[in-house]
Short mmCIF file of C-alpha atoms in Angstrom, two decimals:
data_model
loop_
_atom_site.label_atom_id
_atom_site.label_comp_id
_atom_site.label_asym_id
_atom_site.label_seq_id
_atom_site.Cartn_x
_atom_site.Cartn_y
_atom_site.Cartn_z
CA UNK A 1379 -19.89 -14.84 -27.36
CA UNK A 1380 -16.41 -13.67 -27.03
CA UNK A 1381 -14.66 -12.47 -30.31
CA UNK A 1382 -11.14 -11.50 -30.34
CA UNK A 1383 -9.71 -10.13 -33.42
CA UNK A 1384 -6.19 -9.15 -34.32
CA UNK A 1385 -5.37 -8.49 -30.78
CA UNK A 1386 -1.84 -6.88 -30.38
CA UNK A 1387 0.07 -5.64 -27.44
CA UNK A 1388 3.43 -3.97 -27.70
CA UNK A 1389 4.58 -2.68 -24.25
CA UNK A 1390 6.23 0.59 -23.94
CA UNK A 1391 9.88 -1.11 -23.74
CA UNK A 1392 9.11 -2.53 -27.17
CA UNK A 1393 8.36 -6.03 -25.86
CA UNK A 1394 5.68 -7.58 -28.19
CA UNK A 1395 3.55 -9.74 -25.80
CA UNK A 1396 0.61 -10.39 -28.30
CA UNK A 1397 0.83 -10.47 -32.02
CA UNK A 1398 -2.38 -10.62 -34.07
CA UNK A 1399 -4.44 -12.82 -31.85
CA UNK A 1400 -7.67 -14.09 -33.20
CA UNK A 1401 -10.26 -16.48 -31.93
CA UNK A 1402 -13.93 -16.83 -30.97
CA UNK A 1403 -15.53 -18.60 -27.84
CA UNK A 1404 -19.09 -19.17 -29.23
CA UNK A 1405 -20.87 -20.10 -26.03
CA UNK A 1406 -20.44 -21.63 -22.59
CA UNK A 1407 -17.00 -23.42 -23.22
CA UNK A 1408 -14.02 -23.81 -20.91
CA UNK A 1409 -11.02 -22.82 -22.95
CA UNK A 1410 -7.50 -23.49 -21.49
CA UNK A 1411 -4.90 -21.14 -22.67
CA UNK A 1412 -1.36 -22.82 -22.34
CA UNK A 1413 2.02 -21.88 -23.15
CA UNK A 1414 5.38 -21.15 -21.89
CA UNK A 1415 6.20 -18.16 -19.42
CA UNK A 1416 6.27 -15.02 -21.39
CA UNK A 1417 4.11 -16.50 -24.29
CA UNK A 1418 1.46 -13.70 -23.40
CA UNK A 1419 -1.24 -15.57 -21.51
CA UNK A 1420 -1.46 -13.11 -18.80
CA UNK A 1421 -1.58 -10.13 -21.08
CA UNK A 1422 -4.10 -11.83 -23.30
CA UNK A 1423 -6.60 -11.95 -20.52
CA UNK A 1424 -5.81 -8.51 -19.20
CA UNK A 1425 -6.28 -7.05 -22.55
CA UNK A 1426 -9.73 -8.38 -22.51
CA UNK A 1427 -10.95 -6.49 -19.50
CA UNK A 1428 -8.64 -3.69 -20.11
CA UNK A 1429 -6.46 -3.96 -17.01
CA UNK A 1430 -3.83 -3.84 -19.97
CA UNK A 1431 -4.67 -1.29 -22.80
CA UNK A 1432 -4.13 -3.39 -26.18
CA UNK A 1433 -2.15 -1.66 -28.74
CA UNK A 1434 -4.30 -2.86 -31.69
CA UNK A 1435 -7.06 -5.29 -32.43
CA UNK A 1436 -10.77 -5.67 -31.09
CA UNK A 1437 -12.45 -7.53 -28.37
CA UNK A 1438 -16.26 -8.12 -28.54
CA UNK A 1439 -18.38 -9.57 -25.74
CA UNK A 1440 -21.69 -10.01 -27.27
CA UNK A 1441 -22.40 -6.84 -29.22
CA UNK A 1442 -19.97 -4.66 -27.17
CA UNK A 1443 -16.87 -3.57 -28.37
CA UNK A 1444 -14.69 -3.74 -25.32
CA UNK A 1445 -11.62 -1.90 -26.81
CA UNK A 1446 -13.89 1.13 -27.44
CA UNK A 1447 -15.58 1.61 -24.19
CA UNK A 1448 -15.08 4.82 -22.54
CA UNK A 1449 -14.71 5.39 -18.66
CA UNK A 1450 -18.24 4.65 -17.57
CA UNK A 1451 -18.60 1.90 -20.32
CA UNK A 1452 -15.49 0.30 -19.04
CA UNK A 1453 -17.14 -0.14 -15.69
CA UNK A 1454 -20.05 -1.80 -17.17
CA UNK A 1455 -17.86 -3.91 -19.17
CA UNK A 1456 -15.65 -5.07 -16.25
CA UNK A 1457 -18.85 -6.05 -14.25
CA UNK A 1458 -19.78 -8.26 -17.03
CA UNK A 1459 -16.38 -10.10 -16.76
CA UNK A 1460 -15.46 -11.99 -13.58
CA UNK A 1461 -11.51 -12.51 -13.01
CA UNK A 1462 -9.93 -15.01 -10.73
CA UNK A 1463 -6.38 -14.55 -9.82
CA UNK A 1464 -3.30 -16.71 -9.27
CA UNK A 1465 -2.53 -14.81 -5.89
CA UNK A 1466 -6.24 -14.64 -5.08
CA UNK A 1467 -5.72 -11.12 -4.78
CA UNK A 1468 -8.28 -10.86 -1.94
CA UNK A 1469 -8.50 -7.76 0.34
CA UNK A 1470 -6.55 -9.57 3.13
CA UNK A 1471 -7.80 -7.35 6.13
CA UNK A 1472 -11.45 -7.45 5.06
CA UNK A 1473 -13.87 -10.22 5.75
CA UNK A 1474 -14.79 -13.02 3.56
CA UNK A 1475 -18.24 -11.27 3.18
CA UNK A 1476 -16.83 -7.86 2.18
CA UNK A 1477 -14.65 -9.75 -0.34
CA UNK A 1478 -17.44 -11.48 -2.06
CA UNK A 1479 -19.50 -8.52 -2.04
CA UNK A 1480 -16.61 -6.46 -3.77
CA UNK A 1481 -18.13 -8.25 -6.80
CA UNK A 1482 -21.03 -5.85 -6.77
CA UNK A 1483 -19.11 -2.62 -6.65
CA UNK A 1484 -20.07 -1.66 -10.11
CA UNK A 1485 -23.75 -1.72 -9.17
CA UNK A 1486 -23.58 0.49 -5.85
CA UNK A 1487 -22.60 3.96 -5.12
CA UNK A 1488 -19.28 5.24 -3.32
CA UNK A 1489 -21.18 5.86 -0.07
CA UNK A 1490 -22.84 2.40 -0.15
CA UNK A 1491 -19.45 0.60 -0.77
CA UNK A 1492 -17.85 2.81 2.10
CA UNK A 1493 -20.68 2.03 4.72
CA UNK A 1494 -20.73 -1.68 3.30
CA UNK A 1495 -24.58 -1.22 2.76
CA UNK A 1496 -25.21 -3.67 0.05
CA UNK A 1497 -28.80 -4.45 -1.41
CA UNK A 1498 -30.26 -7.37 0.45
CA UNK A 1499 -30.67 -9.42 -2.58
CA UNK A 1500 -26.81 -9.09 -3.17
CA UNK A 1501 -26.33 -10.53 0.43
CA UNK A 1502 -28.58 -13.34 0.06
CA UNK A 1503 -26.73 -14.23 -3.24
CA UNK A 1504 -23.38 -13.95 -1.53
CA UNK A 1505 -24.35 -16.24 1.36
CA UNK A 1506 -25.73 -18.76 -1.58
CA UNK A 1507 -22.36 -18.60 -3.22
CA UNK A 1508 -20.21 -19.02 -0.13
CA UNK A 1509 -22.39 -22.03 0.41
CA UNK A 1510 -21.89 -23.22 -3.12
CA UNK A 1511 -18.14 -22.85 -2.84
CA UNK A 1512 -18.01 -24.57 0.35
CA UNK A 1513 -17.32 -21.53 2.77
CA UNK A 1514 -20.46 -21.84 4.95
CA UNK A 1515 -20.03 -19.89 8.28
CA UNK A 1516 -16.78 -18.07 7.10
CA UNK A 1517 -18.55 -14.87 6.16
CA UNK A 1518 -17.07 -13.02 9.18
CA UNK A 1519 -13.63 -14.62 8.81
CA UNK A 1520 -10.82 -12.25 7.76
CA UNK A 1521 -9.40 -13.33 4.38
CA UNK A 1522 -5.91 -13.52 5.80
CA UNK A 1523 -7.02 -16.11 8.12
CA UNK A 1524 -7.86 -18.69 5.42
CA UNK A 1525 -5.85 -21.33 3.76
CA UNK A 1526 -4.92 -21.06 0.19
CA UNK A 1527 -7.52 -23.11 -1.26
CA UNK A 1528 -10.19 -21.26 0.88
CA UNK A 1529 -8.96 -17.98 -0.37
CA UNK A 1530 -9.34 -19.02 -3.97
CA UNK A 1531 -12.77 -20.09 -3.11
CA UNK A 1532 -13.59 -16.65 -2.01
CA UNK A 1533 -11.80 -15.36 -5.12
CA UNK A 1534 -14.29 -17.60 -7.26
CA UNK A 1535 -17.30 -16.40 -5.22
CA UNK A 1536 -16.33 -12.82 -5.84
CA UNK A 1537 -16.17 -13.22 -9.49
CA UNK A 1538 -19.53 -15.03 -9.69
CA UNK A 1539 -21.03 -12.33 -7.53
CA UNK A 1540 -20.42 -10.21 -10.62
CA UNK A 1541 -23.04 -12.34 -12.46
CA UNK A 1542 -20.50 -12.38 -15.19
CA UNK A 1543 -20.88 -13.18 -18.88
CA UNK A 1544 -17.48 -14.41 -19.02
CA UNK A 1545 -14.65 -15.64 -16.56
CA UNK A 1546 -11.10 -14.73 -16.95
CA UNK A 1547 -8.77 -17.04 -14.85
CA UNK A 1548 -5.15 -16.30 -14.48
CA UNK A 1549 -3.24 -19.46 -13.16
CA UNK A 1550 -5.88 -20.21 -10.66
CA UNK A 1551 -3.80 -22.97 -9.14
CA UNK A 1552 -0.21 -22.09 -9.32
CA UNK A 1553 -0.05 -21.07 -5.73
CA UNK A 1554 -1.79 -24.25 -4.55
CA UNK A 1555 -0.68 -27.72 -3.74
CA UNK A 1556 -1.61 -30.50 -6.27
CA UNK A 1557 -4.53 -31.78 -4.61
CA UNK A 1558 -6.09 -28.35 -3.75
CA UNK A 1559 -5.36 -27.24 -7.28
CA UNK A 1560 -7.33 -30.06 -8.70
CA UNK A 1561 -10.41 -29.43 -6.73
CA UNK A 1562 -10.19 -25.68 -7.53
CA UNK A 1563 -9.87 -26.27 -11.02
CA UNK A 1564 -12.81 -28.71 -10.82
CA UNK A 1565 -14.82 -26.19 -9.10
CA UNK A 1566 -14.28 -23.42 -11.54
CA UNK A 1567 -15.21 -25.64 -14.45
CA UNK A 1568 -18.15 -27.04 -12.79
CA UNK A 1569 -19.68 -23.56 -11.73
CA UNK A 1570 -19.02 -22.24 -15.31
CA UNK A 1571 -20.57 -25.17 -16.78
CA UNK A 1572 -23.78 -25.09 -14.69
CA UNK A 1573 -24.05 -21.25 -15.07
CA UNK A 1574 -23.45 -21.48 -18.83
CA UNK A 1575 -20.59 -19.02 -18.45
CA UNK A 1576 -17.58 -19.20 -20.97
CA UNK A 1577 -14.21 -19.31 -19.09
CA UNK A 1578 -10.86 -18.61 -20.48
CA UNK A 1579 -8.34 -20.16 -18.11
CA UNK A 1580 -4.54 -19.45 -18.21
CA UNK A 1581 -2.76 -22.54 -16.95
CA UNK A 1582 0.68 -23.66 -17.06
CA UNK A 1583 -0.10 -27.21 -15.91
CA UNK A 1584 -0.80 -29.05 -19.17
CA UNK A 1585 -2.18 -31.92 -17.22
CA UNK A 1586 -4.82 -29.99 -15.59
CA UNK A 1587 -5.61 -28.11 -18.83
CA UNK A 1588 -6.20 -31.28 -20.76
CA UNK A 1589 -8.18 -32.90 -17.99
CA UNK A 1590 -10.64 -30.10 -17.56
CA UNK A 1591 -11.06 -27.98 -20.59
CA UNK A 1592 -13.03 -28.43 -23.71
CA UNK A 1593 -10.87 -26.72 -25.86
CA UNK A 1594 -7.09 -25.67 -25.60
CA UNK A 1595 -5.50 -22.58 -27.06
CA UNK A 1596 -1.66 -22.66 -27.23
CA UNK A 1597 0.29 -19.57 -27.17
CA UNK A 1598 4.08 -18.88 -28.16
CA UNK A 1599 5.74 -15.67 -28.59
CA UNK A 1600 2.40 -13.93 -28.56
CA UNK A 1601 1.01 -15.86 -31.27
CA UNK A 1602 -1.86 -18.59 -31.29
CA UNK A 1603 -0.07 -21.63 -32.44
CA UNK A 1604 -2.62 -24.26 -31.60
CA UNK A 1605 -6.35 -24.13 -31.10
CA UNK A 1606 -8.31 -27.28 -30.90
CA UNK A 1607 -9.73 -29.97 -28.75
CA UNK A 1608 -7.71 -31.45 -25.88
CA UNK A 1609 -7.74 -34.90 -27.39
CA UNK A 1610 -5.68 -33.41 -30.40
CA UNK A 1611 -2.86 -32.14 -28.30
CA UNK A 1612 -0.10 -34.67 -28.79
CA UNK A 1613 3.62 -34.43 -28.76
CA UNK A 1614 3.86 -32.47 -32.03
CA UNK A 1615 1.53 -29.84 -30.92
CA UNK A 1616 3.21 -29.51 -27.32
CA UNK A 1617 6.50 -29.10 -29.23
CA UNK A 1618 4.83 -26.30 -31.32
CA UNK A 1619 3.66 -24.69 -28.25
CA UNK A 1620 6.59 -25.11 -25.82
CA UNK A 1621 9.47 -25.88 -28.16
CA UNK A 1622 11.42 -29.05 -28.56
CA UNK A 1623 12.36 -30.28 -25.07
CA UNK A 1624 10.54 -27.69 -22.59
CA UNK A 1625 7.13 -29.37 -22.85
CA UNK A 1626 8.45 -32.41 -20.90
CA UNK A 1627 9.26 -30.22 -18.12
CA UNK A 1628 5.69 -28.62 -18.19
CA UNK A 1629 4.44 -32.27 -17.26
CA UNK A 1630 6.83 -32.87 -14.63
CA UNK A 1631 5.13 -30.33 -12.43
CA UNK A 1632 2.00 -31.03 -10.29
CA UNK A 1633 -0.22 -32.55 -13.18
CA UNK A 1634 2.28 -35.37 -13.94
CA UNK A 1635 0.06 -38.16 -13.22
CA UNK A 1636 -2.90 -36.47 -14.95
CA UNK A 1637 -0.88 -36.10 -17.89
CA UNK A 1638 0.07 -39.84 -18.23
CA UNK A 1639 -3.75 -40.68 -18.51
CA UNK A 1640 -4.44 -37.70 -20.88
CA UNK A 1641 -1.34 -38.33 -22.84
CA UNK A 1642 -2.03 -42.02 -23.25
CA UNK A 1643 -5.59 -41.09 -24.47
CA UNK A 1644 -4.00 -38.61 -26.84
CA UNK A 1645 -1.48 -40.74 -28.49
CA UNK B 1468 61.60 -19.67 -2.22
CA UNK B 1469 60.38 -16.59 -3.63
CA UNK B 1470 58.63 -15.39 -0.51
CA UNK B 1471 62.17 -14.92 1.19
CA UNK B 1472 63.24 -12.09 -0.87
CA UNK B 1473 59.64 -10.47 -0.55
CA UNK B 1474 59.83 -10.64 3.25
CA UNK B 1475 63.02 -8.60 3.59
CA UNK B 1476 62.21 -5.63 5.82
CA UNK B 1477 61.13 -2.52 3.77
CA UNK B 1478 60.77 -4.25 0.54
CA UNK B 1479 56.94 -4.01 0.45
CA UNK B 1480 56.11 -0.46 1.72
CA UNK B 1481 52.54 0.26 2.32
CA UNK B 1482 50.78 3.41 3.40
CA UNK B 1483 47.20 3.93 3.90
CA UNK B 1484 47.14 7.28 1.96
CA UNK B 1485 49.26 8.65 -0.62
CA UNK B 1486 51.21 11.88 -0.18
CA UNK B 1487 48.61 13.81 -2.25
CA UNK B 1488 45.65 12.33 -0.19
CA UNK B 1489 47.55 13.19 3.27
CA UNK B 1490 47.95 16.84 2.00
CA UNK B 1491 43.90 16.99 1.23
CA UNK B 1492 42.97 15.54 4.49
CA UNK B 1493 45.19 17.98 6.44
CA UNK B 1494 43.72 20.79 4.35
CA UNK B 1495 40.17 19.74 5.16
CA UNK B 1496 40.84 19.56 8.93
CA UNK B 1497 42.29 22.85 8.80
CA UNK B 1498 39.38 24.19 6.96
CA UNK B 1499 36.89 22.67 9.59
CA UNK B 1500 38.69 24.11 12.57
CA UNK B 1501 38.72 27.46 10.74
CA UNK B 1502 35.00 27.59 10.38
CA UNK B 1503 34.60 26.41 13.88
CA UNK B 1504 36.84 29.26 15.08
CA UNK B 1505 34.99 31.80 12.86
CA UNK B 1506 31.48 30.75 13.86
CA UNK B 1507 32.37 30.78 17.63
CA UNK B 1508 33.66 34.42 16.87
CA UNK B 1509 30.48 35.54 15.13
CA UNK B 1510 28.47 34.51 18.39
CA UNK B 1511 30.04 37.34 20.23
CA UNK B 1512 30.29 35.21 23.47
CA UNK B 1513 30.39 37.13 26.72
CA UNK B 1514 32.80 35.16 28.71
CA UNK B 1515 32.10 36.61 32.18
CA UNK B 1516 28.55 35.25 31.80
CA UNK B 1517 29.57 31.89 30.61
CA UNK B 1518 31.87 31.44 33.42
CA UNK B 1519 29.20 32.78 35.86
CA UNK B 1520 26.67 30.08 34.38
CA UNK B 1521 27.27 27.37 36.94
CA UNK B 1522 26.60 29.63 39.92
CA UNK B 1523 23.40 31.01 38.04
CA UNK B 1524 22.19 27.52 37.44
CA UNK B 1525 22.64 26.65 41.10
CA UNK B 1526 20.79 29.82 42.09
CA UNK B 1527 17.92 28.94 39.72
CA UNK B 1528 17.67 25.43 40.97
CA UNK B 1529 17.52 27.05 44.67
CA UNK B 1530 14.62 29.07 43.61
CA UNK B 1531 12.80 26.32 41.71
CA UNK B 1532 12.71 23.88 44.55
CA UNK B 1533 10.94 22.67 46.28
CA UNK B 1534 7.87 22.84 43.91
CA UNK B 1535 4.98 24.83 44.82
CA UNK B 1536 2.68 21.92 44.88
CA UNK B 1537 -0.67 23.81 45.63
CA UNK B 1538 -0.23 25.48 42.20
CA UNK B 1539 -0.93 22.22 40.61
CA UNK B 1540 -4.72 23.06 40.99
CA UNK B 1541 -4.15 25.93 38.53
CA UNK B 1542 -2.08 23.86 35.96
CA UNK B 1543 -4.88 21.32 35.37
CA UNK B 1544 -7.20 23.67 33.42
CA UNK B 1545 -4.60 24.79 30.95
CA UNK B 1546 -3.21 21.31 30.70
CA UNK B 1547 -6.54 19.75 29.66
CA UNK B 1548 -6.56 22.60 27.02
CA UNK B 1549 -3.24 21.76 25.79
CA UNK B 1550 -4.17 17.97 25.28
CA UNK B 1551 -7.48 19.22 23.51
CA UNK B 1552 -5.33 21.51 21.19
CA UNK B 1553 -3.28 18.30 20.40
CA UNK B 1554 -6.00 16.04 19.87
CA UNK B 1555 -8.26 18.36 17.66
CA UNK B 1556 -5.17 19.56 15.84
CA UNK B 1557 -4.20 16.15 15.07
CA UNK B 1558 -7.74 15.43 13.70
CA UNK B 1559 -7.74 18.66 11.53
CA UNK B 1560 -4.15 17.64 10.42
CA UNK B 1561 -5.59 13.93 9.43
CA UNK B 1562 -8.42 15.52 7.48
CA UNK B 1563 -6.19 18.13 5.55
CA UNK B 1564 -3.78 15.12 4.86
CA UNK B 1565 -6.25 12.99 3.02
CA UNK B 1566 -6.06 14.74 -0.30
CA UNK B 1567 -2.37 15.67 0.10
CA UNK B 1568 -1.44 12.01 0.78
CA UNK B 1569 -3.49 10.71 -1.91
CA UNK B 1570 -1.69 13.32 -4.47
CA UNK B 1571 1.67 12.78 -3.00
CA UNK B 1572 1.68 8.88 -3.72
CA UNK B 1573 2.85 7.79 -7.02
CA UNK B 1574 0.30 5.19 -7.51
CA UNK B 1575 -2.67 7.46 -6.55
CA UNK B 1576 -1.82 10.82 -7.83
CA UNK B 1577 -3.56 12.14 -10.83
CA UNK B 1578 -0.65 13.53 -13.04
CA UNK B 1579 2.84 14.92 -12.59
CA UNK B 1580 1.40 18.35 -11.65
CA UNK B 1581 -0.62 17.16 -8.64
CA UNK B 1582 2.31 14.99 -7.44
CA UNK B 1583 4.61 17.92 -7.41
CA UNK B 1584 1.83 20.34 -5.75
CA UNK B 1585 1.39 17.68 -2.96
CA UNK B 1586 5.29 17.61 -2.56
CA UNK B 1587 5.30 21.35 -2.05
CA UNK B 1588 2.55 21.25 0.35
CA UNK B 1589 4.48 18.49 2.41
CA UNK B 1590 7.73 20.44 2.35
CA UNK B 1591 6.11 23.82 3.03
CA UNK B 1592 4.37 22.36 6.06
CA UNK B 1593 7.50 20.52 7.43
CA UNK B 1594 10.04 23.44 6.86
CA UNK B 1595 7.95 25.94 8.96
CA UNK B 1596 8.15 25.53 12.68
CA UNK B 1597 5.22 24.94 14.78
CA UNK B 1598 5.97 28.25 16.62
CA UNK B 1599 5.94 30.07 13.35
CA UNK B 1600 2.74 28.61 12.18
CA UNK B 1601 1.37 29.55 15.83
CA UNK B 1602 2.49 33.05 15.32
CA UNK B 1603 0.87 33.33 11.89
CA UNK B 1604 -2.47 31.89 12.96
CA UNK B 1605 -2.23 33.88 16.13
CA UNK B 1606 -2.58 36.85 13.74
CA UNK B 1607 -5.33 35.35 11.69
CA UNK B 1608 -7.46 33.98 14.51
CA UNK B 1609 -6.26 36.06 17.36
CA UNK B 1610 -4.19 34.61 20.07
CA UNK B 1611 -5.80 31.52 21.94
CA UNK B 1612 -6.63 27.90 21.53
CA UNK B 1613 -8.11 28.18 18.05
CA UNK B 1614 -4.74 29.60 16.64
CA UNK B 1615 -2.87 26.76 18.51
CA UNK B 1616 -5.10 23.95 17.11
CA UNK B 1617 -4.97 25.31 13.55
CA UNK B 1618 -1.13 25.54 13.85
CA UNK B 1619 -0.87 22.02 15.19
CA UNK B 1620 -2.98 20.83 12.57
CA UNK B 1621 -1.22 22.57 9.50
CA UNK B 1622 2.18 21.58 10.84
CA UNK B 1623 1.07 17.88 11.00
CA UNK B 1624 0.08 17.87 7.46
CA UNK B 1625 3.59 17.36 5.86
CA UNK B 1626 4.61 14.50 8.43
CA UNK B 1627 1.41 12.62 8.28
CA UNK B 1628 0.76 12.86 4.46
CA UNK B 1629 4.46 12.01 3.68
CA UNK B 1630 4.34 8.82 5.66
CA UNK B 1631 0.76 8.00 4.66
CA UNK B 1632 1.79 8.59 1.04
CA UNK B 1633 4.61 6.11 1.48
CA UNK B 1634 1.99 3.45 2.68
CA UNK B 1635 0.01 3.96 -0.24
CA UNK B 1636 2.93 3.54 -2.53
CA UNK B 1637 3.63 0.03 -0.81
CA UNK B 1638 0.06 -1.39 -1.15
CA UNK B 1639 -0.22 -4.79 -2.84
CA UNK B 1640 -1.08 -3.88 -6.63
CA UNK B 1641 -2.79 -7.26 -7.08
CA UNK B 1642 -5.64 -6.23 -4.65
CA UNK B 1643 -6.03 -3.03 -6.18
CA UNK B 1644 -6.14 -4.75 -9.72
CA UNK B 1645 -8.89 -7.33 -8.51
CA UNK B 1646 -11.11 -4.60 -7.32
CA UNK B 1647 -10.78 -2.74 -10.50
CA UNK B 1648 -11.47 -5.85 -12.54
CA UNK B 1649 -15.00 -5.81 -10.72
CA UNK B 1650 -15.86 -2.44 -12.48
CA UNK B 1651 -15.42 -0.41 -9.25
CA UNK B 1652 -15.05 3.24 -9.61
CA UNK B 1653 -11.73 5.04 -8.84
CA UNK B 1654 -13.07 6.15 -5.72
CA UNK B 1655 -14.38 2.66 -4.77
CA UNK B 1656 -10.80 1.14 -5.39
CA UNK B 1657 -9.59 3.82 -3.03
CA UNK B 1658 -11.99 2.68 -0.15
CA UNK B 1659 -12.25 -0.95 -0.87
CA UNK B 1660 -8.68 -1.93 -1.89
CA UNK B 1661 -6.21 0.75 -0.89
CA UNK B 1662 -7.74 2.06 2.57
CA UNK B 1663 -7.88 -1.40 4.26
CA UNK B 1664 -4.32 -1.93 3.35
CA UNK B 1665 -3.05 1.57 4.62
CA UNK B 1666 -5.22 1.56 7.64
CA UNK B 1667 -2.68 0.25 10.11
CA UNK B 1668 -0.20 2.82 8.84
CA UNK B 1669 -2.68 5.59 9.08
CA UNK B 1670 -3.52 4.74 12.73
CA UNK B 1671 0.05 4.28 13.57
CA UNK B 1672 1.14 7.69 12.00
CA UNK B 1673 -1.62 9.46 13.62
CA UNK B 1674 -1.15 8.24 17.11
CA UNK B 1675 2.59 8.92 16.79
CA UNK B 1676 1.72 12.44 15.45
CA UNK B 1677 -0.63 13.05 18.40
CA UNK B 1678 2.14 12.14 20.76
CA UNK B 1679 4.50 14.66 19.05
CA UNK B 1680 1.70 17.19 19.10
CA UNK B 1681 1.27 17.10 22.81
CA UNK B 1682 4.75 18.25 23.17
CA UNK B 1683 4.31 20.96 20.52
CA UNK B 1684 0.98 22.44 21.97
CA UNK B 1685 2.71 22.53 25.19
CA UNK B 1686 5.18 25.25 24.00
CA UNK B 1687 3.06 26.98 21.37
CA UNK B 1688 1.46 29.01 24.28
CA UNK B 1689 4.71 30.76 24.58
CA UNK B 1690 3.52 32.83 21.44
CA UNK B 1691 0.05 33.09 22.93
CA UNK B 1692 -1.54 30.08 20.95
CA UNK B 1693 -3.14 28.58 24.08
CA UNK B 1694 -2.47 25.70 26.56
CA UNK B 1695 0.02 25.30 29.19
CA UNK B 1696 2.72 27.44 27.59
CA UNK B 1697 0.91 30.72 28.33
CA UNK B 1698 0.78 29.59 32.03
CA UNK B 1699 4.69 28.74 31.69
CA UNK B 1700 5.35 32.05 30.08
CA UNK B 1701 3.47 33.98 32.71
CA UNK B 1702 4.94 32.29 35.78
CA UNK B 1703 8.44 32.71 34.31
CA UNK B 1704 7.92 36.43 33.50
CA UNK B 1705 6.80 36.71 37.22
CA UNK B 1706 9.94 34.86 38.53
CA UNK B 1707 7.56 32.35 40.32
CA UNK B 1708 10.05 29.59 39.79
CA UNK B 1709 8.74 27.12 42.29
CA UNK B 1710 5.37 27.29 40.07
CA UNK B 1711 7.52 26.77 36.91
CA UNK B 1712 8.63 23.59 38.41
CA UNK B 1713 5.14 22.27 38.97
CA UNK B 1714 4.31 23.20 35.25
CA UNK B 1715 7.43 21.43 33.85
CA UNK B 1716 6.47 18.30 35.97
CA UNK B 1717 3.13 18.25 34.61
CA UNK B 1718 4.33 18.66 31.18
CA UNK B 1719 6.63 15.69 31.59
CA UNK B 1720 4.03 13.41 33.12
CA UNK B 1721 1.49 14.17 30.39
CA UNK B 1722 4.22 13.45 27.49
CA UNK B 1723 5.16 10.35 29.36
CA UNK B 1724 1.46 9.31 29.41
CA UNK B 1725 0.88 10.18 25.75
CA UNK B 1726 3.93 8.27 24.65
CA UNK B 1727 2.65 5.14 26.31
CA UNK B 1728 -0.85 5.62 25.13
CA UNK B 1729 0.28 5.99 21.31
CA UNK B 1730 2.83 2.95 21.91
CA UNK B 1731 -0.31 0.87 23.17
CA UNK B 1732 -2.50 1.94 20.23
CA UNK B 1733 0.23 1.44 17.68
CA UNK B 1734 0.95 -2.15 18.91
CA UNK B 1735 -2.90 -3.10 18.61
CA UNK B 1736 -3.08 -2.23 15.01
CA UNK B 1737 0.00 -3.95 13.57
#
C-alpha cells in the first residue's frame, strides 16, 4: 500500500511544484496521474523514490517511511520501486541484457556490477522477462540499436527486474508514435495487473489514461483536484484539471479516437 | 525631392572613427612598437652572429648530410625505450587521472573543496613543463627511464583529467537518474551509467595523449630521463652530426607512426 500524506515540494527558486498532496493506493491498482504541463506530475513521482527531495510531508510504502530513509535505507527503498521513463533512459552503449540486469544493482556488489557477474537466478529471470516483453533474442543487441518501442520494452523489463512493490511510470508513451504508445501502455498495465503491482502513471494523453487506468488523479498547480474512477471524468472534471479550454487540446493529441469512445461512455 | 539636398557633396560626412578614437588608436600602436623595441633590446642580440647564421646553417647541414645510416642499429634500443616510456607513462597518467577527473567534474565531485582541489591539480600538472617534471623526478628516482615514465605520467594528468571531466559533465542525466532509481550505490552509478557514456572520450583522450607523450619522451632524455633523447644529447655533444640526422629521422618516423595509430584508434571508438 502506498500512502502519500501532505506531500509538498518547493524548489530552490521558490516554485511550488506540489502543495499538500495526499492520497492512498490501497492495492494493485493502475492509477493515471493527469494534468497540464507544470502541474507537478513529474515532481510527484520523483518525490516518492526521492530522486527529488520532498520539502514536507510523508510517503509510506507498506510500513516504510520513504521520506525518513537514510543512505542505505534509500537504496533498499529504491530497489522496491521500479521506474519507467519518458526517454527510456537506457544506457545506450550497453547491451539489452546489461540494461535489464541493471534492475538488480541494489542486490549485487560494486565488483559484481563492474564485472557484470550477476547471479544465475537473475540472469534466468532477465531472459524470462525479455521473453515476456517480446524481446526474445535481443539480449546482445546494443540499446541504441533498438526502436523506440523496443527500448521502452527494455525499460519495462529493467523496472520489473527489481521485483518492485510499486511502479512509477513517467510519461511512458510521449516519445512514441500513437500505435506503439497504445501497445506499451497495454503492456505496462497488463504486467502490473498479473504481478499485482500498483502503478502510478503520469500521462498527458487523457484518452490513454481513461482507456487503461482503474483510477484517475488530476493535478493542477501542484494540488490534487480530482481523484476518482475514469468513468467519473467528464467535461466539468477536465475543466477543473486543465482549465476552461485547454483540455480539448489534450484530446487532440494521439489519443483522440480513444477519447471519443471514452468520452461517449462518460457523458 | 528630399533626397536631392541630402546627396549634395559633403553634406553627409562619415568617418569610421572619431578624433578621440583615432588618437587612442595611434597611442596604442606607438606603445606596441615601444614594447617591441624594448624587448628586442633586452635580448642583447649579438648581430655578427645573426648575420653569420645562414653560413653556419649551411655548414651544419653539410656535416649532417649524408646521414650515417649504419648508426641506425644503435638507435633502435633507445627508440623502443622511448615508446615504452610514453606508453607506460600514459597508463600511469590514466590511473592518476581517475580520481582527479571524477573530482574535477561538477556532477561527480563530492563538494566545493574537492572540486577546487582537483582544479588545482589540473593546473599544476599543466603549468609545469615535462622537462621540468623530468628534472624533478630525475632527482627523486635518479636519472633514467623510471624518472621519464613518472614525469610523462604526472604531466599527462592535467590534460587527461581536464578533458575526461568535461566528458563526465556532458553525460545524459536521464541515464544516471535511471540507474540511481534502481537502488544502485554511488559507485555502481559511476561504473554502470557514467563510465559507458564517457568511455569513447576516455579512449580518444588517452590515445591522443599517448601520441603527445611519444614526442615528449623523445626529448626528456636531454635532461637524463631515459629514451632516445640521451642518445641525441650524446651525439650532439660529440659533434657526430651525421648520427644526429639518423636520430632525427627515427624520431620523425615514430611520431608519424604514432599519430597514425592514435587517429585509427580514435576513429574506431566514435
